[in-house]
Amino acid sequence: MKWILLGVFALLNLPAIAAPAKLEIASGVYEGVERTSFTYNLLMVSENGEAAFISSSLSSGFLQMKRQTTKPAPLKCDALKCTVTLADAQLILAPDPGNGLRVLELHHDASEQHLLTDSYHLQPVQDLPAADRFTARHAELLRSTQAHDAAETPTLYLGIVGHAATSSIVALLEYPDGRVDVENYSFGKLVAIPHEQQSMPDTSNGIILKGAQGMMNLHLYQQGPLWVGHEAATLTSGLVMDIKPARFVRVQLSQ
């Protein structure tokens, strides 16, 4: 009995176990693309724990808004995740071990019945969001309501290259004379690389875009308004070192 009483006394005197600390998401701007629908998502987190959210379509050149919060929403966090409640969806946010945030977007109807779930990755924005830099660079091309000169106007594609945590938002500009420019918007400054276009052997719907000095060599197959394929990083010997998925959608220009 003596040992039982001592054991009970010891349990009663154990220090209280502290509740796990709530997850904190650093204030700032985060951006990313949902690959299936080509939806560009922008999350802005303020220092006072509120969040604003904007999404737009890559096929509109970022100009067509799909969803936009009319006022900041509270960021509610527990030890594992944070949530943001929108009018027609809920965002579940968790930090990615590598960089940025992993997002589950749960869509629901007016009666809050679940419709579908999207998942994507958001990366912290170091300077200006890709959407701002792209629309500023190509404002005249995107917004002009006058007929474009077919001999000079490029066919424009927007898409994403790479795996989730290290993906890049990339634009392709294909000119009527066969020239192709590739613009990478996922760095602190724009990286624009002229590419040589070649037909892919043994297929009628594939192209190879070879970048200057071997930068961003793209192997793409046309599927309707999409280009789907990969980026192949190669050594000067021709040995392939890395392959990253690539998906592009055609931007519908004003006419």
Short mmCIF file of N, CA, C and O in Angstrom, two decimals, residues 103-223:
data_model
loop_
_atom_site.label_atom_id
_atom_site.label_comp_id
_atom_site.label_asym_id
_atom_site.label_seq_id
_atom_site.Cartn_x
_atom_site.Cartn_y
_atom_site.Cartn_z
N VAL A 103 -1.43 23.58 -49.81
CA VAL A 103 -2.80 24.06 -49.67
C VAL A 103 -3.78 22.99 -50.13
O VAL A 103 -3.61 22.39 -51.20
N LEU A 104 -4.81 22.77 -49.32
CA LEU A 104 -6.00 22.03 -49.73
C LEU A 104 -7.13 23.05 -49.83
O LEU A 104 -7.41 23.76 -48.86
N GLU A 105 -7.75 23.14 -50.99
CA GLU A 105 -8.86 24.07 -51.18
C GLU A 105 -10.14 23.26 -51.31
O GLU A 105 -10.34 22.54 -52.30
N LEU A 106 -11.00 23.35 -50.31
CA LEU A 106 -12.24 22.58 -50.26
C LEU A 106 -13.39 23.45 -50.74
O LEU A 106 -13.80 24.38 -50.04
N HIS A 107 -13.92 23.15 -51.91
CA HIS A 107 -15.02 23.93 -52.48
C HIS A 107 -16.36 23.38 -51.99
O HIS A 107 -16.53 22.17 -51.85
N HIS A 108 -17.31 24.29 -51.75
CA HIS A 108 -18.64 23.85 -51.32
C HIS A 108 -19.70 24.74 -51.97
O HIS A 108 -19.41 25.83 -52.49
N ASP A 109 -20.96 24.26 -51.94
CA ASP A 109 -22.06 25.03 -52.52
C ASP A 109 -22.68 25.93 -51.46
O ASP A 109 -22.16 26.07 -50.35
N ALA A 110 -23.82 26.56 -51.81
CA ALA A 110 -24.45 27.52 -50.90
C ALA A 110 -24.90 26.87 -49.59
O ALA A 110 -24.98 27.53 -48.56
N SER A 111 -25.19 25.57 -49.62
CA SER A 111 -25.60 24.86 -48.41
C SER A 111 -24.41 24.21 -47.70
O SER A 111 -24.60 23.36 -46.82
N GLU A 112 -23.19 24.55 -48.15
CA GLU A 112 -21.94 24.07 -47.57
C GLU A 112 -21.74 22.57 -47.77
O GLU A 112 -21.05 21.92 -46.99
N GLN A 113 -22.34 22.03 -48.83
CA GLN A 113 -22.07 20.65 -49.22
C GLN A 113 -20.80 20.62 -50.07
O GLN A 113 -20.63 21.42 -50.98
N HIS A 114 -19.93 19.66 -49.77
CA HIS A 114 -18.65 19.57 -50.46
C HIS A 114 -18.83 19.30 -51.96
O HIS A 114 -19.64 18.45 -52.35
N LEU A 115 -18.10 20.03 -52.79
CA LEU A 115 -18.16 19.84 -54.24
C LEU A 115 -16.90 19.18 -54.78
O LEU A 115 -16.96 18.17 -55.46
N LEU A 116 -15.74 19.76 -54.49
CA LEU A 116 -14.49 19.19 -54.97
C LEU A 116 -13.35 19.75 -54.14
O LEU A 116 -13.50 20.71 -53.39
N THR A 117 -12.18 19.10 -54.28
CA THR A 117 -11.00 19.51 -53.54
C THR A 117 -9.84 19.72 -54.51
O THR A 117 -9.58 18.86 -55.36
N ASP A 118 -9.18 20.86 -54.40
CA ASP A 118 -7.96 21.13 -55.15
C ASP A 118 -6.78 21.13 -54.20
O ASP A 118 -6.91 21.45 -53.01
N SER A 119 -5.62 20.77 -54.71
CA SER A 119 -4.40 20.87 -53.91
C SER A 119 -3.32 21.53 -54.76
O SER A 119 -3.22 21.29 -55.96
N TYR A 120 -2.53 22.37 -54.11
CA TYR A 120 -1.45 23.05 -54.82
C TYR A 120 -0.45 23.59 -53.81
O TYR A 120 -0.65 23.48 -52.58
N HIS A 121 0.62 24.15 -54.30
CA HIS A 121 1.70 24.68 -53.48
C HIS A 121 1.81 26.17 -53.70
O HIS A 121 1.69 26.66 -54.83
N LEU A 122 2.02 26.92 -52.62
CA LEU A 122 2.24 28.36 -52.71
C LEU A 122 3.66 28.68 -52.26
O LEU A 122 4.10 28.19 -51.21
N GLN A 123 4.34 29.50 -53.04
CA GLN A 123 5.70 29.90 -52.71
C GLN A 123 5.72 31.36 -52.27
O GLN A 123 4.93 32.18 -52.78
N PRO A 124 6.60 31.73 -51.34
CA PRO A 124 6.69 33.14 -50.93
C PRO A 124 7.18 34.01 -52.08
O PRO A 124 8.07 33.61 -52.83
N VAL A 125 6.59 35.19 -52.22
CA VAL A 125 6.97 36.14 -53.27
C VAL A 125 8.04 37.06 -52.71
O VAL A 125 7.84 37.70 -51.66
N GLN A 126 9.17 37.14 -53.39
CA GLN A 126 10.27 37.96 -52.90
C GLN A 126 10.15 39.42 -53.33
O GLN A 126 10.58 40.33 -52.61
N ASP A 127 9.58 39.66 -54.49
CA ASP A 127 9.48 41.03 -55.00
C ASP A 127 8.02 41.31 -55.36
O ASP A 127 7.19 41.48 -54.48
N LEU A 128 7.70 41.34 -56.64
CA LEU A 128 6.32 41.49 -57.09
C LEU A 128 5.78 40.14 -57.54
O LEU A 128 6.53 39.32 -58.07
N PRO A 129 4.47 39.89 -57.38
CA PRO A 129 3.89 38.64 -57.87
C PRO A 129 4.10 38.48 -59.38
O PRO A 129 4.20 39.47 -60.12
N ALA A 130 4.16 37.24 -59.83
CA ALA A 130 4.35 36.95 -61.25
C ALA A 130 3.26 37.60 -62.10
O ALA A 130 3.52 38.09 -63.20
N ALA A 131 2.01 37.61 -61.60
CA ALA A 131 0.90 38.19 -62.35
C ALA A 131 1.15 39.68 -62.63
O ALA A 131 0.89 40.17 -63.73
N ASP A 132 1.65 40.41 -61.64
CA ASP A 132 1.91 41.84 -61.81
C ASP A 132 3.02 42.07 -62.83
O ASP A 132 2.93 42.96 -63.68
N ARG A 133 4.08 41.28 -62.74
CA ARG A 133 5.21 41.48 -63.65
C ARG A 133 4.83 41.12 -65.09
O ARG A 133 5.22 41.79 -66.04
N PHE A 134 4.06 40.03 -65.24
CA PHE A 134 3.66 39.60 -66.58
C PHE A 134 2.72 40.61 -67.23
O PHE A 134 2.91 40.98 -68.39
N THR A 135 1.69 41.05 -66.50
CA THR A 135 0.71 41.98 -67.09
C THR A 135 1.34 43.35 -67.37
O THR A 135 0.93 44.03 -68.31
N ALA A 136 2.31 43.77 -66.58
CA ALA A 136 3.01 45.02 -66.85
C ALA A 136 3.86 44.90 -68.11
O ALA A 136 3.90 45.82 -68.94
N ARG A 137 4.52 43.78 -68.27
CA ARG A 137 5.41 43.58 -69.43
C ARG A 137 4.62 43.46 -70.74
O ARG A 137 5.05 43.93 -71.78
N HIS A 138 3.42 42.84 -70.68
CA HIS A 138 2.65 42.58 -71.90
C HIS A 138 1.30 43.28 -71.87
O HIS A 138 0.32 42.79 -72.46
N ALA A 139 1.23 44.44 -71.22
CA ALA A 139 -0.05 45.16 -71.07
C ALA A 139 -0.69 45.48 -72.41
O ALA A 139 -1.89 45.26 -72.62
N GLU A 140 0.10 46.00 -73.36
CA GLU A 140 -0.47 46.38 -74.65
C GLU A 140 -1.00 45.17 -75.40
O GLU A 140 -2.09 45.21 -75.99
N LEU A 141 -0.26 44.09 -75.36
CA LEU A 141 -0.68 42.87 -76.06
C LEU A 141 -1.94 42.28 -75.44
O LEU A 141 -2.85 41.83 -76.15
N LEU A 142 -2.06 42.31 -74.12
CA LEU A 142 -3.18 41.68 -73.43
C LEU A 142 -4.46 42.50 -73.50
O LEU A 142 -5.55 41.94 -73.62
N ARG A 143 -4.35 43.81 -73.46
CA ARG A 143 -5.53 44.66 -73.30
C ARG A 143 -5.98 45.34 -74.59
O ARG A 143 -7.05 45.96 -74.61
N SER A 144 -5.23 45.25 -75.65
CA SER A 144 -5.59 45.94 -76.88
C SER A 144 -6.88 45.37 -77.45
O SER A 144 -7.07 44.15 -77.54
N THR A 145 -7.80 46.25 -77.83
CA THR A 145 -9.05 45.82 -78.46
C THR A 145 -8.98 45.99 -79.98
O THR A 145 -9.94 45.69 -80.68
N GLN A 146 -7.85 46.50 -80.46
CA GLN A 146 -7.68 46.66 -81.90
C GLN A 146 -7.10 45.39 -82.49
O GLN A 146 -6.49 44.57 -81.79
N ALA A 147 -7.29 45.22 -83.77
CA ALA A 147 -6.77 44.03 -84.45
C ALA A 147 -5.25 44.02 -84.37
O ALA A 147 -4.59 45.03 -84.60
N HIS A 148 -4.68 42.88 -84.02
CA HIS A 148 -3.23 42.78 -83.92
C HIS A 148 -2.63 42.48 -85.29
O HIS A 148 -3.25 41.85 -86.14
N ASP A 149 -1.41 42.92 -85.49
CA ASP A 149 -0.68 42.62 -86.71
C ASP A 149 -0.28 41.15 -86.66
O ASP A 149 0.57 40.75 -85.86
N ALA A 150 -0.89 40.34 -87.51
CA ALA A 150 -0.65 38.89 -87.47
C ALA A 150 0.81 38.54 -87.74
O ALA A 150 1.30 37.50 -87.29
N ALA A 151 1.53 39.40 -88.46
CA ALA A 151 2.92 39.12 -88.79
C ALA A 151 3.84 39.33 -87.59
O ALA A 151 4.96 38.84 -87.58
N GLU A 152 3.40 40.09 -86.60
CA GLU A 152 4.25 40.42 -85.45
C GLU A 152 3.73 39.86 -84.13
O GLU A 152 4.49 39.74 -83.17
N THR A 153 2.45 39.54 -84.07
CA THR A 153 1.85 39.13 -82.79
C THR A 153 2.20 37.68 -82.45
O THR A 153 1.93 36.77 -83.25
N PRO A 154 2.76 37.44 -81.29
CA PRO A 154 3.08 36.06 -80.92
C PRO A 154 1.86 35.33 -80.39
O PRO A 154 0.90 35.93 -79.91
N THR A 155 1.86 34.02 -80.51
CA THR A 155 0.92 33.18 -79.79
C THR A 155 1.47 33.01 -78.39
O THR A 155 2.64 32.66 -78.21
N LEU A 156 0.64 33.29 -77.41
CA LEU A 156 1.12 33.39 -76.04
C LEU A 156 0.60 32.22 -75.21
O LEU A 156 -0.58 31.89 -75.25
N TYR A 157 1.49 31.61 -74.45
CA TYR A 157 1.13 30.52 -73.54
C TYR A 157 1.66 30.83 -72.15
O TYR A 157 2.73 31.42 -71.99
N LEU A 158 0.91 30.42 -71.13
CA LEU A 158 1.34 30.53 -69.74
C LEU A 158 1.25 29.15 -69.10
O LEU A 158 0.33 28.38 -69.38
N GLY A 159 2.19 28.86 -68.22
CA GLY A 159 2.14 27.56 -67.58
C GLY A 159 3.09 27.45 -66.42
O GLY A 159 3.59 28.44 -65.89
N ILE A 160 3.34 26.22 -66.04
CA ILE A 160 4.16 25.94 -64.87
C ILE A 160 5.14 24.82 -65.21
O ILE A 160 4.78 23.84 -65.87
N VAL A 161 6.39 25.00 -64.77
CA VAL A 161 7.45 24.03 -65.03
C VAL A 161 8.07 23.63 -63.69
O VAL A 161 8.41 24.50 -62.88
N GLY A 162 8.21 22.34 -63.47
CA GLY A 162 8.87 21.87 -62.27
C GLY A 162 7.91 21.18 -61.31
O GLY A 162 6.71 21.10 -61.53
N HIS A 163 8.49 20.67 -60.23
CA HIS A 163 7.72 20.01 -59.19
C HIS A 163 7.20 21.03 -58.20
O HIS A 163 7.65 22.18 -58.16
N ALA A 164 6.25 20.62 -57.34
CA ALA A 164 5.47 21.56 -56.53
C ALA A 164 6.30 22.61 -55.82
O ALA A 164 6.10 23.81 -56.01
N ALA A 165 7.22 22.20 -54.96
CA ALA A 165 7.93 23.16 -54.11
C ALA A 165 8.96 23.99 -54.86
O ALA A 165 9.43 25.00 -54.36
N THR A 166 9.32 23.58 -56.06
CA THR A 166 10.36 24.28 -56.83
C THR A 166 9.86 24.68 -58.21
O THR A 166 10.66 24.86 -59.13
N SER A 167 8.55 24.80 -58.39
CA SER A 167 8.00 25.08 -59.72
C SER A 167 8.18 26.54 -60.10
O SER A 167 8.34 27.42 -59.25
N SER A 168 8.16 26.80 -61.40
CA SER A 168 8.33 28.14 -61.94
C SER A 168 7.14 28.48 -62.83
O SER A 168 6.64 27.64 -63.58
N ILE A 169 6.67 29.73 -62.74
CA ILE A 169 5.65 30.23 -63.65
C ILE A 169 6.35 30.75 -64.89
O ILE A 169 7.22 31.62 -64.80
N VAL A 170 5.98 30.21 -66.05
CA VAL A 170 6.73 30.45 -67.28
C VAL A 170 5.78 30.85 -68.41
O VAL A 170 4.67 30.34 -68.50
N ALA A 171 6.22 31.77 -69.25
CA ALA A 171 5.46 32.18 -70.44
C ALA A 171 6.22 31.77 -71.69
O ALA A 171 7.46 31.83 -71.73
N LEU A 172 5.49 31.33 -72.71
CA LEU A 172 6.05 31.05 -74.04
C LEU A 172 5.45 32.05 -75.03
O LEU A 172 4.24 32.24 -75.06
N LEU A 173 6.29 32.68 -75.83
CA LEU A 173 5.84 33.57 -76.89
C LEU A 173 6.33 33.01 -78.22
O LEU A 173 7.53 33.03 -78.51
N GLU A 174 5.40 32.48 -79.00
CA GLU A 174 5.73 31.85 -80.28
C GLU A 174 5.37 32.81 -81.42
O GLU A 174 4.20 33.12 -81.63
N TYR A 175 6.38 33.28 -82.15
CA TYR A 175 6.17 34.26 -83.22
C TYR A 175 5.91 33.55 -84.55
O TYR A 175 6.32 32.40 -84.75
N PRO A 176 5.21 34.24 -85.47
CA PRO A 176 4.88 33.61 -86.76
C PRO A 176 6.10 33.14 -87.56
O PRO A 176 5.99 32.20 -88.35
N ASP A 177 7.26 33.78 -87.36
CA ASP A 177 8.45 33.37 -88.11
C ASP A 177 9.18 32.20 -87.45
O ASP A 177 10.26 31.81 -87.90
N GLY A 178 8.60 31.62 -86.38
CA GLY A 178 9.21 30.46 -85.74
C GLY A 178 10.02 30.76 -84.50
O GLY A 178 10.42 29.85 -83.77
N ARG A 179 10.29 32.05 -84.25
CA ARG A 179 11.02 32.41 -83.04
C ARG A 179 10.18 32.11 -81.80
O ARG A 179 8.96 32.26 -81.82
N VAL A 180 10.83 31.71 -80.73
CA VAL A 180 10.15 31.45 -79.48
C VAL A 180 10.96 32.08 -78.35
O VAL A 180 12.16 31.87 -78.25
N ASP A 181 10.29 32.89 -77.53
CA ASP A 181 10.91 33.42 -76.31
C ASP A 181 10.28 32.72 -75.11
O ASP A 181 9.07 32.52 -75.06
N VAL A 182 11.12 32.35 -74.15
CA VAL A 182 10.66 31.73 -72.91
C VAL A 182 10.97 32.69 -71.77
O VAL A 182 12.12 33.11 -71.61
N GLU A 183 9.95 33.06 -70.99
CA GLU A 183 10.11 34.01 -69.89
C GLU A 183 9.79 33.31 -68.57
O GLU A 183 8.70 32.78 -68.39
N ASN A 184 10.75 33.32 -67.67
CA ASN A 184 10.58 32.70 -66.36
C ASN A 184 10.30 33.79 -65.33
O ASN A 184 11.12 34.68 -65.13
N TYR A 185 9.15 33.71 -64.67
CA TYR A 185 8.71 34.75 -63.73
C TYR A 185 8.88 34.35 -62.27
O TYR A 185 8.37 35.03 -61.39
N SER A 186 9.60 33.30 -61.99
CA SER A 186 9.70 32.82 -60.62
C SER A 186 11.01 33.19 -59.94
O SER A 186 11.37 32.62 -58.93
N PHE A 187 11.72 34.15 -60.48
CA PHE A 187 12.91 34.67 -59.84
C PHE A 187 12.66 36.11 -59.42
O PHE A 187 11.64 36.71 -59.74
N GLY A 188 13.59 36.68 -58.67
CA GLY A 188 13.44 38.06 -58.25
C GLY A 188 13.35 39.01 -59.42
O GLY A 188 12.72 40.06 -59.34
N LYS A 189 13.96 38.66 -60.54
CA LYS A 189 13.85 39.44 -61.76
C LYS A 189 13.50 38.51 -62.91
O LYS A 189 13.75 37.31 -62.86
N LEU A 190 12.91 39.09 -63.94
CA LEU A 190 12.49 38.29 -65.09
C LEU A 190 13.71 37.71 -65.81
O LEU A 190 14.70 38.40 -66.03
N VAL A 191 13.61 36.44 -66.15
CA VAL A 191 14.64 35.79 -66.96
C VAL A 191 14.00 35.43 -68.30
O VAL A 191 13.10 34.60 -68.36
N ALA A 192 14.43 36.11 -69.38
CA ALA A 192 13.89 35.87 -70.72
C ALA A 192 14.97 35.21 -71.57
O ALA A 192 16.09 35.71 -71.66
N ILE A 193 14.63 34.08 -72.18
CA ILE A 193 15.61 33.28 -72.92
C ILE A 193 15.09 33.00 -74.33
O ILE A 193 14.04 32.38 -74.48
N PRO A 194 15.80 33.45 -75.37
CA PRO A 194 15.40 33.07 -76.73
C PRO A 194 15.64 31.58 -76.95
O PRO A 194 16.63 31.02 -76.48
N HIS A 195 14.71 30.94 -77.66
CA HIS A 195 14.79 29.50 -77.92
C HIS A 195 14.71 29.21 -79.41
O HIS A 195 14.05 29.92 -80.16
N GLU A 196 15.34 28.14 -79.79
CA GLU A 196 15.23 27.61 -81.15
C GLU A 196 14.20 26.50 -81.15
O GLU A 196 14.22 25.61 -80.30
N GLN A 197 13.26 26.57 -82.10
CA GLN A 197 12.19 25.57 -82.17
C GLN A 197 12.53 24.49 -83.19
O GLN A 197 12.92 24.80 -84.32
N GLN A 198 12.39 23.25 -82.79
CA GLN A 198 12.62 22.11 -83.68
C GLN A 198 11.44 21.15 -83.59
O GLN A 198 10.79 21.05 -82.54
N SER A 199 11.17 20.49 -84.71
CA SER A 199 10.13 19.46 -84.68
C SER A 199 10.65 18.22 -83.97
O SER A 199 11.83 17.86 -84.11
N MET A 200 9.78 17.59 -83.21
CA MET A 200 10.18 16.38 -82.50
C MET A 200 10.14 15.19 -83.46
O MET A 200 9.17 15.02 -84.21
N PRO A 201 11.18 14.38 -83.48
CA PRO A 201 11.21 13.24 -84.39
C PRO A 201 10.05 12.27 -84.13
O PRO A 201 9.62 12.10 -82.99
N ASP A 202 9.56 11.67 -85.20
CA ASP A 202 8.57 10.60 -85.13
C ASP A 202 7.22 11.03 -84.56
O ASP A 202 6.45 10.19 -84.08
N THR A 203 6.91 12.30 -84.62
CA THR A 203 5.58 12.75 -84.19
C THR A 203 5.24 14.05 -84.90
O THR A 203 6.12 14.83 -85.23
N SER A 204 3.95 14.27 -85.13
CA SER A 204 3.52 15.46 -85.86
C SER A 204 3.05 16.57 -84.91
O SER A 204 2.80 17.69 -85.36
N ASN A 205 2.91 16.27 -83.62
CA ASN A 205 2.38 17.27 -82.69
C ASN A 205 3.35 17.61 -81.57
O ASN A 205 2.94 18.10 -80.51
N GLY A 206 4.63 17.36 -81.77
CA GLY A 206 5.61 17.63 -80.73
C GLY A 206 6.69 18.59 -81.20
O GLY A 206 7.04 18.64 -82.39
N ILE A 207 7.20 19.40 -80.27
CA ILE A 207 8.29 20.33 -80.58
C ILE A 207 9.34 20.24 -79.48
O ILE A 207 9.06 19.82 -78.35
N ILE A 208 10.56 20.63 -79.85
CA ILE A 208 11.64 20.78 -78.89
C ILE A 208 12.07 22.24 -78.92
O ILE A 208 12.34 22.80 -79.98
N LEU A 209 12.09 22.88 -77.75
CA LEU A 209 12.55 24.26 -77.62
C LEU A 209 13.91 24.23 -76.95
O LEU A 209 14.02 23.87 -75.78
N LYS A 210 14.94 24.62 -77.71
CA LYS A 210 16.32 24.59 -77.19
C LYS A 210 16.73 26.00 -76.80
O LYS A 210 16.76 26.91 -77.63
N GLY A 211 17.05 26.17 -75.51
CA GLY A 211 17.43 27.47 -75.01
C GLY A 211 18.90 27.77 -75.22
O GLY A 211 19.73 26.87 -75.38
N ALA A 212 19.21 29.06 -75.23
CA ALA A 212 20.60 29.48 -75.36
C ALA A 212 21.42 28.92 -74.21
O ALA A 212 20.98 28.92 -73.06
N GLN A 213 22.60 28.38 -74.51
CA GLN A 213 23.50 27.80 -73.53
C GLN A 213 22.85 26.66 -72.75
O GLN A 213 23.19 26.41 -71.59
N GLY A 214 21.91 25.99 -73.40
CA GLY A 214 21.29 24.82 -72.79
C GLY A 214 20.32 25.12 -71.67
O GLY A 214 19.94 24.22 -70.92
N MET A 215 19.85 26.38 -71.56
CA MET A 215 18.94 26.75 -70.47
C MET A 215 17.49 26.44 -70.85
O MET A 215 17.02 26.82 -71.91
N MET A 216 16.78 25.72 -70.00
CA MET A 216 15.37 25.41 -70.14
C MET A 216 15.03 24.79 -71.49
O MET A 216 14.29 25.33 -72.29
N ASN A 217 15.60 23.62 -71.76
CA ASN A 217 15.23 22.87 -72.94
C ASN A 217 13.89 22.17 -72.68
O ASN A 217 13.77 21.37 -71.76
N LEU A 218 12.89 22.50 -73.51
CA LEU A 218 11.54 22.00 -73.31
C LEU A 218 11.15 21.02 -74.40
O LEU A 218 11.36 21.30 -75.60
N HIS A 219 10.56 19.90 -74.03
CA HIS A 219 10.02 18.90 -74.96
C HIS A 219 8.51 18.89 -74.74
O HIS A 219 8.04 18.47 -73.67
N LEU A 220 7.74 19.35 -75.74
CA LEU A 220 6.32 19.57 -75.54
C LEU A 220 5.49 18.90 -76.64
O LEU A 220 5.90 18.87 -77.80
N TYR A 221 4.30 18.42 -76.23
CA TYR A 221 3.34 17.84 -77.17
C TYR A 221 2.06 18.66 -77.10
O TYR A 221 1.59 19.01 -76.02
N GLN A 222 1.47 18.94 -78.26
CA GLN A 222 0.26 19.75 -78.31
C GLN A 222 -0.97 18.88 -78.06
O GLN A 222 -1.14 17.82 -78.67
N GLN A 223 -1.82 19.35 -77.14
CA GLN A 223 -3.11 18.70 -76.85
C GLN A 223 -4.18 19.78 -76.84
O GLN A 223 -4.48 20.36 -75.80
#
